[in-house]
Amino acid sequence: MASPKRVALITGGGRGIGREIALALAREGCAVAVAARSREAVEAAAAAARRLGVEARPVALDVTDPVAVTRAVAETVETLGPVDVLVNNAGIAESAPLLKTEPELWERHFRVNVTGPYLMTRAVLAGMLERRWGRVINVASLAGLYGAPYVTAYTASKHALVGFTRALALEVAGKGVTVNAICPGYVATDLVWNAARTIEARTGKSFDEAVAAMARINPGGRLIEPAEVAAVAAKLLWDDGTNGETLILDGTPAA
Ligand code: NDP
């Protein structure tokens, strides 16, 4: 029997990891709603998904805005159908020593990286439970499991996202819905290029040296490709038995 069509909503889907996840889920046959603040980026990502032969919609969304979250989910349900797969991928990462971590920077990390996933999940969970099928995939980070210097706000927010994942996974266990976190090390996206620019501006290191230093921090000694993260999300789509896990991607070879 053919698998039913699934509808996936991916936050931060306009570029980087989120865009790759949207395209990977499209290749699995999902209709995809690609959401982020930048309209141009989500329109381009949705067009790329449509070229893979699935329905796709761009959705303008700031995940920190409860009204926009409700609207984005309603728009997706109206145009594509009920949301079966939610990928909480939108995130920000800024570095600063704690003494320069102002409350605004701290709170911004929690609003985007934690409150965003909470609002998004709350907006789709009831429908998933009713239909007894759902996937919530949270893109956390190795920073959700370990500490690193100069990123207290980011690290604390990603630890919170991992805690959210584990608690909700237990709450929905046995009800057809799974909730998991993907925890990559440094991935080759704008987020890392921006971090390298910050390191370049604050230290004597060149941009290339800063990128190389981040690659070396990954246990595999290399940057991870967005497509590798997307492959884990695609696997979770068809996996009924994984719930409450933190799936680590650190660049080490699988075998
Ligand atoms: P990018 O900076 O390339 O992409 C971030 C995405 O999030 C963009 O699409 C951005 O779109 C969106 N976004 C940011 N703020 C908001 C918001 N308030 N509302 C809606 N969308 C928002 O980063 P990555 O692709 O690297 O990161 C994706 C996720 O992966 C993040 O959660 C990040 O923490 C995590 N991660 C990244 C790693 C890395 O090394 N790159 C390592 C581990 C985890 P727009 O600005 O248009 O809104």
mmCIF file of C-alpha atoms and ligand atoms in Angstrom:
data_model
loop_
_atom_site.group_PDB
_atom_site.id
_atom_site.type_symbol
_atom_site.label_atom_id
_atom_site.label_comp_id
_atom_site.label_asym_id
_atom_site.label_seq_id
_atom_site.Cartn_x
_atom_site.Cartn_y
_atom_site.Cartn_z
ATOM 1 C CA MET A 1 0.000 0.000 0.000
ATOM 2 C CA ALA A 2 1.357 3.453 -0.887
ATOM 3 C CA SER A 3 2.230 5.675 2.103
ATOM 4 C CA PRO A 4 -0.245 8.507 2.694
ATOM 5 C CA LYS A 5 0.858 11.970 1.606
ATOM 6 C CA ARG A 6 2.346 13.850 4.540
ATOM 7 C CA VAL A 7 2.404 17.602 5.036
ATOM 8 C CA ALA A 8 5.543 19.089 6.544
ATOM 9 C CA LEU A 9 6.078 22.598 7.899
ATOM 10 C CA ILE A 10 9.716 23.632 8.185
ATOM 11 C CA THR A 11 10.684 26.799 10.048
ATOM 12 C CA GLY A 12 13.812 28.594 8.906
ATOM 13 C CA GLY A 13 13.307 26.780 5.605
ATOM 14 C CA GLY A 14 14.570 29.560 3.368
ATOM 15 C CA ARG A 15 18.251 28.761 3.578
ATOM 16 C CA GLY A 16 20.901 26.566 5.187
ATOM 17 C CA ILE A 17 19.833 23.428 7.045
ATOM 18 C CA GLY A 18 16.087 24.207 6.895
ATOM 19 C CA ARG A 19 16.077 24.522 3.108
ATOM 20 C CA GLU A 20 17.889 21.174 2.763
ATOM 21 C CA ILE A 21 15.398 19.539 5.137
ATOM 22 C CA ALA A 22 12.470 20.965 3.135
ATOM 23 C CA LEU A 23 13.934 19.530 -0.081
ATOM 24 C CA ALA A 24 14.741 16.168 1.531
ATOM 25 C CA LEU A 25 11.167 15.854 2.831
ATOM 26 C CA ALA A 26 9.872 16.868 -0.616
ATOM 27 C CA ARG A 27 11.969 14.048 -2.116
ATOM 28 C CA GLU A 28 10.193 11.715 0.326
ATOM 29 C CA GLY A 29 6.908 12.868 -1.211
ATOM 30 C CA CYS A 30 5.815 15.344 1.486
ATOM 31 C CA ALA A 31 3.982 18.530 0.594
ATOM 32 C CA VAL A 32 6.049 21.246 2.241
ATOM 33 C CA ALA A 33 5.346 24.621 3.795
ATOM 34 C CA VAL A 34 8.589 26.558 3.944
ATOM 35 C CA ALA A 35 8.520 29.261 6.610
ATOM 36 C CA ALA A 36 10.852 32.090 7.609
ATOM 37 C CA ARG A 37 10.906 35.881 7.806
ATOM 38 C CA SER A 38 12.548 36.502 4.437
ATOM 39 C CA ARG A 39 9.816 36.163 1.806
ATOM 40 C CA GLU A 40 12.225 35.944 -1.117
ATOM 41 C CA ALA A 41 14.130 33.033 0.447
ATOM 42 C CA VAL A 42 10.998 31.016 1.274
ATOM 43 C CA GLU A 43 9.566 31.640 -2.195
ATOM 44 C CA ALA A 44 12.780 30.337 -3.797
ATOM 45 C CA ALA A 45 12.889 27.281 -1.518
ATOM 46 C CA ALA A 46 9.215 26.473 -2.189
ATOM 47 C CA ALA A 47 9.831 26.802 -5.939
ATOM 48 C CA ALA A 48 12.784 24.376 -5.631
ATOM 49 C CA ALA A 49 10.534 21.910 -3.769
ATOM 50 C CA ARG A 50 7.837 22.200 -6.456
ATOM 51 C CA ARG A 51 10.438 21.292 -9.082
ATOM 52 C CA LEU A 52 10.757 17.984 -7.209
ATOM 53 C CA GLY A 53 7.113 17.295 -8.045
ATOM 54 C CA VAL A 54 5.358 18.074 -4.758
ATOM 55 C CA GLU A 55 3.020 20.817 -3.568
ATOM 56 C CA ALA A 56 4.914 23.548 -1.744
ATOM 57 C CA ARG A 57 3.975 26.885 -0.187
ATOM 58 C CA PRO A 58 6.119 29.758 1.023
ATOM 59 C CA VAL A 59 4.974 31.040 4.416
ATOM 60 C CA ALA A 60 6.087 34.362 5.915
ATOM 61 C CA LEU A 61 6.687 33.744 9.593
ATOM 62 C CA ASP A 62 8.484 35.103 12.626
ATOM 63 C CA VAL A 63 8.413 32.166 15.056
ATOM 64 C CA THR A 64 8.523 34.501 18.054
ATOM 65 C CA ASP A 65 5.161 36.069 17.149
ATOM 66 C CA PRO A 66 2.211 33.997 18.471
ATOM 67 C CA VAL A 67 -0.253 35.620 16.061
ATOM 68 C CA ALA A 68 2.013 34.923 13.071
ATOM 69 C CA VAL A 69 2.469 31.309 14.234
ATOM 70 C CA THR A 70 -1.304 30.736 14.383
ATOM 71 C CA ARG A 71 -1.709 32.365 10.969
ATOM 72 C CA ALA A 72 1.138 30.321 9.408
ATOM 73 C CA VAL A 73 -0.313 27.033 10.629
ATOM 74 C CA ALA A 74 -3.847 27.996 9.500
ATOM 75 C CA GLU A 75 -2.508 28.994 6.058
ATOM 76 C CA THR A 76 -0.670 25.669 5.750
ATOM 77 C CA VAL A 77 -3.709 23.637 6.785
ATOM 78 C CA GLU A 78 -5.909 25.556 4.328
ATOM 79 C CA THR A 79 -3.582 25.187 1.353
ATOM 80 C CA LEU A 80 -1.799 21.847 1.907
ATOM 81 C CA GLY A 81 -3.748 20.075 4.646
ATOM 82 C CA PRO A 82 -3.168 19.287 8.341
ATOM 83 C CA VAL A 83 0.452 19.441 9.465
ATOM 84 C CA ASP A 84 1.869 15.938 10.018
ATOM 85 C CA VAL A 85 5.520 16.887 10.339
ATOM 86 C CA LEU A 86 6.826 19.970 12.132
ATOM 87 C CA VAL A 87 10.504 20.794 11.819
ATOM 88 C CA ASN A 88 11.530 23.410 14.378
ATOM 89 C CA ASN A 89 14.695 24.524 12.647
ATOM 90 C CA ALA A 90 14.646 28.349 12.798
ATOM 91 C CA GLY A 91 17.395 29.473 15.109
ATOM 92 C CA ILE A 92 19.945 32.151 15.838
ATOM 93 C CA ALA A 93 23.463 31.960 17.259
ATOM 94 C CA GLU A 94 25.440 34.960 18.432
ATOM 95 C CA SER A 95 28.573 34.777 20.517
ATOM 96 C CA ALA A 96 29.657 37.032 23.383
ATOM 97 C CA PRO A 97 31.408 36.537 26.711
ATOM 98 C CA LEU A 98 28.876 36.426 29.539
ATOM 99 C CA LEU A 99 29.780 39.906 30.789
ATOM 100 C CA LYS A 100 28.871 41.281 27.355
ATOM 101 C CA THR A 101 25.750 39.122 27.030
ATOM 102 C CA GLU A 102 23.100 41.802 27.526
ATOM 103 C CA PRO A 103 19.554 40.771 28.540
ATOM 104 C CA GLU A 104 18.318 41.574 25.014
ATOM 105 C CA LEU A 105 20.739 39.091 23.410
ATOM 106 C CA TRP A 106 19.949 36.466 26.051
ATOM 107 C CA GLU A 107 16.191 36.859 25.652
ATOM 108 C CA ARG A 108 16.360 36.941 21.858
ATOM 109 C CA HIS A 109 18.032 33.502 21.862
ATOM 110 C CA PHE A 110 15.326 32.100 24.100
ATOM 111 C CA ARG A 111 12.527 33.725 22.076
ATOM 112 C CA VAL A 112 13.725 32.294 18.741
ATOM 113 C CA ASN A 113 15.349 29.004 19.815
ATOM 114 C CA VAL A 114 12.946 27.908 22.566
ATOM 115 C CA THR A 115 9.701 29.923 22.612
ATOM 116 C CA GLY A 116 9.442 29.597 18.809
ATOM 117 C CA PRO A 117 9.453 25.763 18.901
ATOM 118 C CA TYR A 118 7.047 25.827 21.883
ATOM 119 C CA LEU A 119 4.553 28.069 20.019
ATOM 120 C CA MET A 120 4.868 26.102 16.773
ATOM 121 C CA THR A 121 4.456 22.736 18.471
ATOM 122 C CA ARG A 122 1.447 23.889 20.457
ATOM 123 C CA ALA A 123 -0.194 25.063 17.237
ATOM 124 C CA VAL A 124 0.033 21.635 15.533
ATOM 125 C CA LEU A 125 0.111 19.036 18.309
ATOM 126 C CA ALA A 126 -3.648 18.687 18.917
ATOM 127 C CA GLY A 127 -4.216 17.726 15.264
ATOM 128 C CA MET A 128 -1.359 15.210 15.316
ATOM 129 C CA LEU A 129 -2.758 13.571 18.447
ATOM 130 C CA GLU A 130 -6.267 13.451 16.959
ATOM 131 C CA ARG A 131 -4.940 11.746 13.819
ATOM 132 C CA ARG A 132 -2.617 9.589 15.930
ATOM 133 C CA TRP A 133 0.329 10.387 13.651
ATOM 134 C CA GLY A 134 2.909 13.119 13.868
ATOM 135 C CA ARG A 135 6.571 14.011 13.837
ATOM 136 C CA VAL A 136 8.119 16.905 15.717
ATOM 137 C CA ILE A 137 11.758 17.295 14.732
ATOM 138 C CA ASN A 138 13.714 19.901 16.651
ATOM 139 C CA VAL A 139 17.015 21.058 15.203
ATOM 140 C CA ALA A 140 19.007 21.569 18.391
ATOM 141 C CA SER A 141 22.824 21.332 18.358
ATOM 142 C CA LEU A 142 25.762 19.678 20.054
ATOM 143 C CA ALA A 143 25.494 22.900 22.079
ATOM 144 C CA GLY A 144 22.275 21.407 23.447
ATOM 145 C CA LEU A 145 24.314 18.659 25.076
ATOM 146 C CA TYR A 146 27.735 20.153 25.853
ATOM 147 C CA GLY A 147 29.193 23.501 26.849
ATOM 148 C CA ALA A 148 31.435 25.802 24.803
ATOM 149 C CA PRO A 149 33.010 29.173 25.640
ATOM 150 C CA TYR A 150 31.452 32.542 24.630
ATOM 151 C CA VAL A 151 28.031 31.119 23.726
ATOM 152 C CA THR A 152 26.130 30.925 27.019
ATOM 153 C CA ALA A 153 22.871 32.280 25.532
ATOM 154 C CA TYR A 154 22.945 29.898 22.550
ATOM 155 C CA THR A 155 24.053 26.903 24.637
ATOM 156 C CA ALA A 156 21.465 27.482 27.358
ATOM 157 C CA SER A 157 18.711 27.915 24.757
ATOM 158 C CA LYS A 158 19.663 24.711 22.919
ATOM 159 C CA HIS A 159 19.841 22.790 26.220
ATOM 160 C CA ALA A 160 16.310 24.087 26.843
ATOM 161 C CA LEU A 161 15.202 22.824 23.420
ATOM 162 C CA VAL A 162 16.619 19.385 24.216
ATOM 163 C CA GLY A 163 14.771 19.424 27.561
ATOM 164 C CA PHE A 164 11.559 20.426 25.770
ATOM 165 C CA THR A 165 12.083 17.521 23.337
ATOM 166 C CA ARG A 166 12.617 14.941 26.079
ATOM 167 C CA ALA A 167 9.668 16.064 28.199
ATOM 168 C CA LEU A 168 7.196 16.281 25.312
ATOM 169 C CA ALA A 169 8.345 12.909 23.929
ATOM 170 C CA LEU A 170 7.287 11.289 27.205
ATOM 171 C CA GLU A 171 4.002 13.203 27.229
ATOM 172 C CA VAL A 172 2.997 11.912 23.774
ATOM 173 C CA ALA A 173 4.593 8.458 24.000
ATOM 174 C CA GLY A 174 2.325 5.724 22.652
ATOM 175 C CA LYS A 175 0.008 8.205 20.899
ATOM 176 C CA GLY A 176 1.473 7.984 17.382
ATOM 177 C CA VAL A 177 3.514 11.159 17.683
ATOM 178 C CA THR A 178 7.293 11.216 18.041
ATOM 179 C CA VAL A 179 9.436 14.134 19.203
ATOM 180 C CA ASN A 180 13.175 14.069 18.592
ATOM 181 C CA ALA A 181 16.115 16.452 18.456
ATOM 182 C CA ILE A 182 18.893 16.479 15.880
ATOM 183 C CA CYS A 183 22.156 17.675 17.402
ATOM 184 C CA PRO A 184 24.745 18.607 14.788
ATOM 185 C CA GLY A 185 28.199 20.069 15.362
ATOM 186 C CA TYR A 186 29.285 22.930 13.092
ATOM 187 C CA VAL A 187 27.441 22.806 9.745
ATOM 188 C CA ALA A 188 28.496 24.635 6.559
ATOM 189 C CA THR A 189 25.876 27.424 6.503
ATOM 190 C CA ASP A 190 25.612 31.205 6.905
ATOM 191 C CA LEU A 191 25.510 30.670 10.663
ATOM 192 C CA VAL A 192 29.108 29.389 10.608
ATOM 193 C CA TRP A 193 30.280 31.984 8.040
ATOM 194 C CA ASN A 194 28.843 34.727 10.293
ATOM 195 C CA ALA A 195 30.574 33.224 13.339
ATOM 196 C CA ALA A 196 33.858 33.167 11.376
ATOM 197 C CA ARG A 197 33.411 36.861 10.517
ATOM 198 C CA THR A 198 32.870 37.640 14.219
ATOM 199 C CA ILE A 199 36.023 35.687 15.177
ATOM 200 C CA GLU A 200 37.937 37.506 12.403
ATOM 201 C CA ALA A 201 36.786 40.890 13.734
ATOM 202 C CA ARG A 202 37.527 40.099 17.397
ATOM 203 C CA THR A 203 40.788 38.116 17.120
ATOM 204 C CA GLY A 204 43.844 38.089 14.870
ATOM 205 C CA LYS A 205 42.534 35.001 13.003
ATOM 206 C CA SER A 206 41.647 35.145 9.305
ATOM 207 C CA PHE A 207 38.201 34.045 8.081
ATOM 208 C CA ASP A 208 39.660 30.772 6.713
ATOM 209 C CA GLU A 209 41.516 30.079 9.965
ATOM 210 C CA ALA A 210 38.327 30.673 11.940
ATOM 211 C CA VAL A 211 36.367 28.262 9.715
ATOM 212 C CA ALA A 212 39.150 25.664 9.981
ATOM 213 C CA ALA A 213 39.172 26.022 13.781
ATOM 214 C CA MET A 214 35.416 25.348 13.925
ATOM 215 C CA ALA A 215 35.806 22.337 11.617
ATOM 216 C CA ARG A 216 38.495 20.958 13.960
ATOM 217 C CA ILE A 217 36.165 21.266 16.965
ATOM 218 C CA ASN A 218 33.766 18.797 15.311
ATOM 219 C CA PRO A 219 34.835 15.327 16.471
ATOM 220 C CA GLY A 220 35.081 14.285 12.783
ATOM 221 C CA GLY A 221 37.459 17.207 12.103
ATOM 222 C CA ARG A 222 35.326 18.636 9.266
ATOM 223 C CA LEU A 223 32.256 20.776 8.762
ATOM 224 C CA ILE A 224 29.010 18.851 8.379
ATOM 225 C CA GLU A 225 26.987 19.402 5.193
ATOM 226 C CA PRO A 226 23.354 20.600 5.509
ATOM 227 C CA ALA A 227 22.315 17.570 3.421
ATOM 228 C CA GLU A 228 23.665 15.243 6.136
ATOM 229 C CA VAL A 229 21.362 16.870 8.688
ATOM 230 C CA ALA A 230 18.480 16.672 6.222
ATOM 231 C CA ALA A 231 19.080 12.944 5.733
ATOM 232 C CA VAL A 232 18.524 12.381 9.467
ATOM 233 C CA ALA A 233 15.246 14.336 9.321
ATOM 234 C CA ALA A 234 14.124 12.251 6.319
ATOM 235 C CA LYS A 235 14.884 9.040 8.218
ATOM 236 C CA LEU A 236 12.832 10.220 11.203
ATOM 237 C CA LEU A 237 9.862 10.724 8.876
ATOM 238 C CA TRP A 238 9.364 6.965 8.449
ATOM 239 C CA ASP A 239 10.622 5.891 11.865
ATOM 240 C CA ASP A 240 7.815 5.099 14.330
ATOM 241 C CA GLY A 241 10.158 3.721 16.963
ATOM 242 C CA THR A 242 12.472 6.636 17.762
ATOM 243 C CA ASN A 243 11.094 9.034 20.379
ATOM 244 C CA GLY A 244 12.765 11.442 22.786
ATOM 245 C CA GLU A 245 16.196 10.908 21.265
ATOM 246 C CA THR A 246 19.019 13.346 20.633
ATOM 247 C CA LEU A 247 20.557 12.300 17.319
ATOM 248 C CA ILE A 248 24.172 13.412 17.216
ATOM 249 C CA LEU A 249 25.878 14.381 13.957
ATOM 250 C CA ASP A 250 29.498 15.234 14.591
ATOM 251 C CA GLY A 251 31.199 14.498 11.289
ATOM 252 C CA THR A 252 32.701 11.170 12.303
ATOM 253 C CA PRO A 253 32.332 8.432 9.665
ATOM 254 C CA ALA A 254 29.360 6.114 10.208
ATOM 255 C CA ALA A 255 31.512 2.995 9.850
HETATM 256 P P1 NDP B 1 21.032 29.967 8.994
HETATM 257 O O1 NDP B 1 21.393 31.228 9.691
HETATM 258 O O2 NDP B 1 21.587 29.690 7.642
HETATM 259 O O3 NDP B 1 19.440 29.825 8.893
HETATM 260 C C1 NDP B 1 18.613 30.165 9.965
HETATM 261 C C2 NDP B 1 17.185 30.119 9.472
HETATM 262 O O4 NDP B 1 16.324 30.482 10.543
HETATM 263 C C3 NDP B 1 16.930 31.093 8.340
HETATM 264 O O5 NDP B 1 16.068 30.504 7.403
HETATM 265 C C4 NDP B 1 16.258 32.260 9.040
HETATM 266 O O6 NDP B 1 15.439 32.922 8.110
HETATM 267 C C5 NDP B 1 15.454 31.514 10.107
HETATM 268 N N1 NDP B 1 15.072 32.353 11.232
HETATM 269 C C6 NDP B 1 15.871 33.038 12.096
HETATM 270 N N2 NDP B 1 15.127 33.704 12.982
HETATM 271 C C7 NDP B 1 13.822 33.442 12.684
HETATM 272 C C8 NDP B 1 12.587 33.831 13.229
HETATM 273 N N3 NDP B 1 12.508 34.671 14.272
HETATM 274 N N4 NDP B 1 11.444 33.359 12.676
HETATM 275 C C9 NDP B 1 11.493 32.525 11.605
HETATM 276 N N5 NDP B 1 12.628 32.120 11.044
HETATM 277 C C10 NDP B 1 13.784 32.578 11.571
HETATM 278 O O7 NDP B 1 21.421 28.822 10.020
HETATM 279 P P2 NDP B 1 21.488 27.235 9.927
HETATM 280 O O8 NDP B 1 20.796 26.722 8.734
HETATM 281 O O9 NDP B 1 22.876 26.852 10.178
HETATM 282 O O10 NDP B 1 20.669 26.890 11.253
HETATM 283 C C11 NDP B 1 19.453 26.189 11.291
HETATM 284 C C12 NDP B 1 19.305 25.573 12.682
HETATM 285 O O11 NDP B 1 20.382 24.662 12.885
HETATM 286 C C13 NDP B 1 19.377 26.586 13.812
HETATM 287 O O12 NDP B 1 18.430 26.251 14.799
HETATM 288 C C14 NDP B 1 20.785 26.395 14.358
HETATM 289 O O13 NDP B 1 20.894 26.735 15.714
HETATM 290 C C15 NDP B 1 20.974 24.893 14.137
HETATM 291 N N6 NDP B 1 22.356 24.481 14.104
HETATM 292 C C16 NDP B 1 23.245 25.026 13.212
HETATM 293 C C17 NDP B 1 24.557 24.638 13.230
HETATM 294 C C18 NDP B 1 25.579 25.233 12.315
HETATM 295 O O14 NDP B 1 26.789 25.063 12.595
HETATM 296 N N7 NDP B 1 25.220 25.859 11.219
HETATM 297 C C19 NDP B 1 25.045 23.615 14.185
HETATM 298 C C20 NDP B 1 24.023 23.084 15.048
HETATM 299 C C21 NDP B 1 22.730 23.508 14.994
HETATM 300 P P3 NDP B 1 15.048 34.487 8.201
HETATM 301 O O15 NDP B 1 16.253 35.227 8.695
HETATM 302 O O16 NDP B 1 14.618 34.814 6.814
HETATM 303 O O17 NDP B 1 13.903 34.534 9.162
#
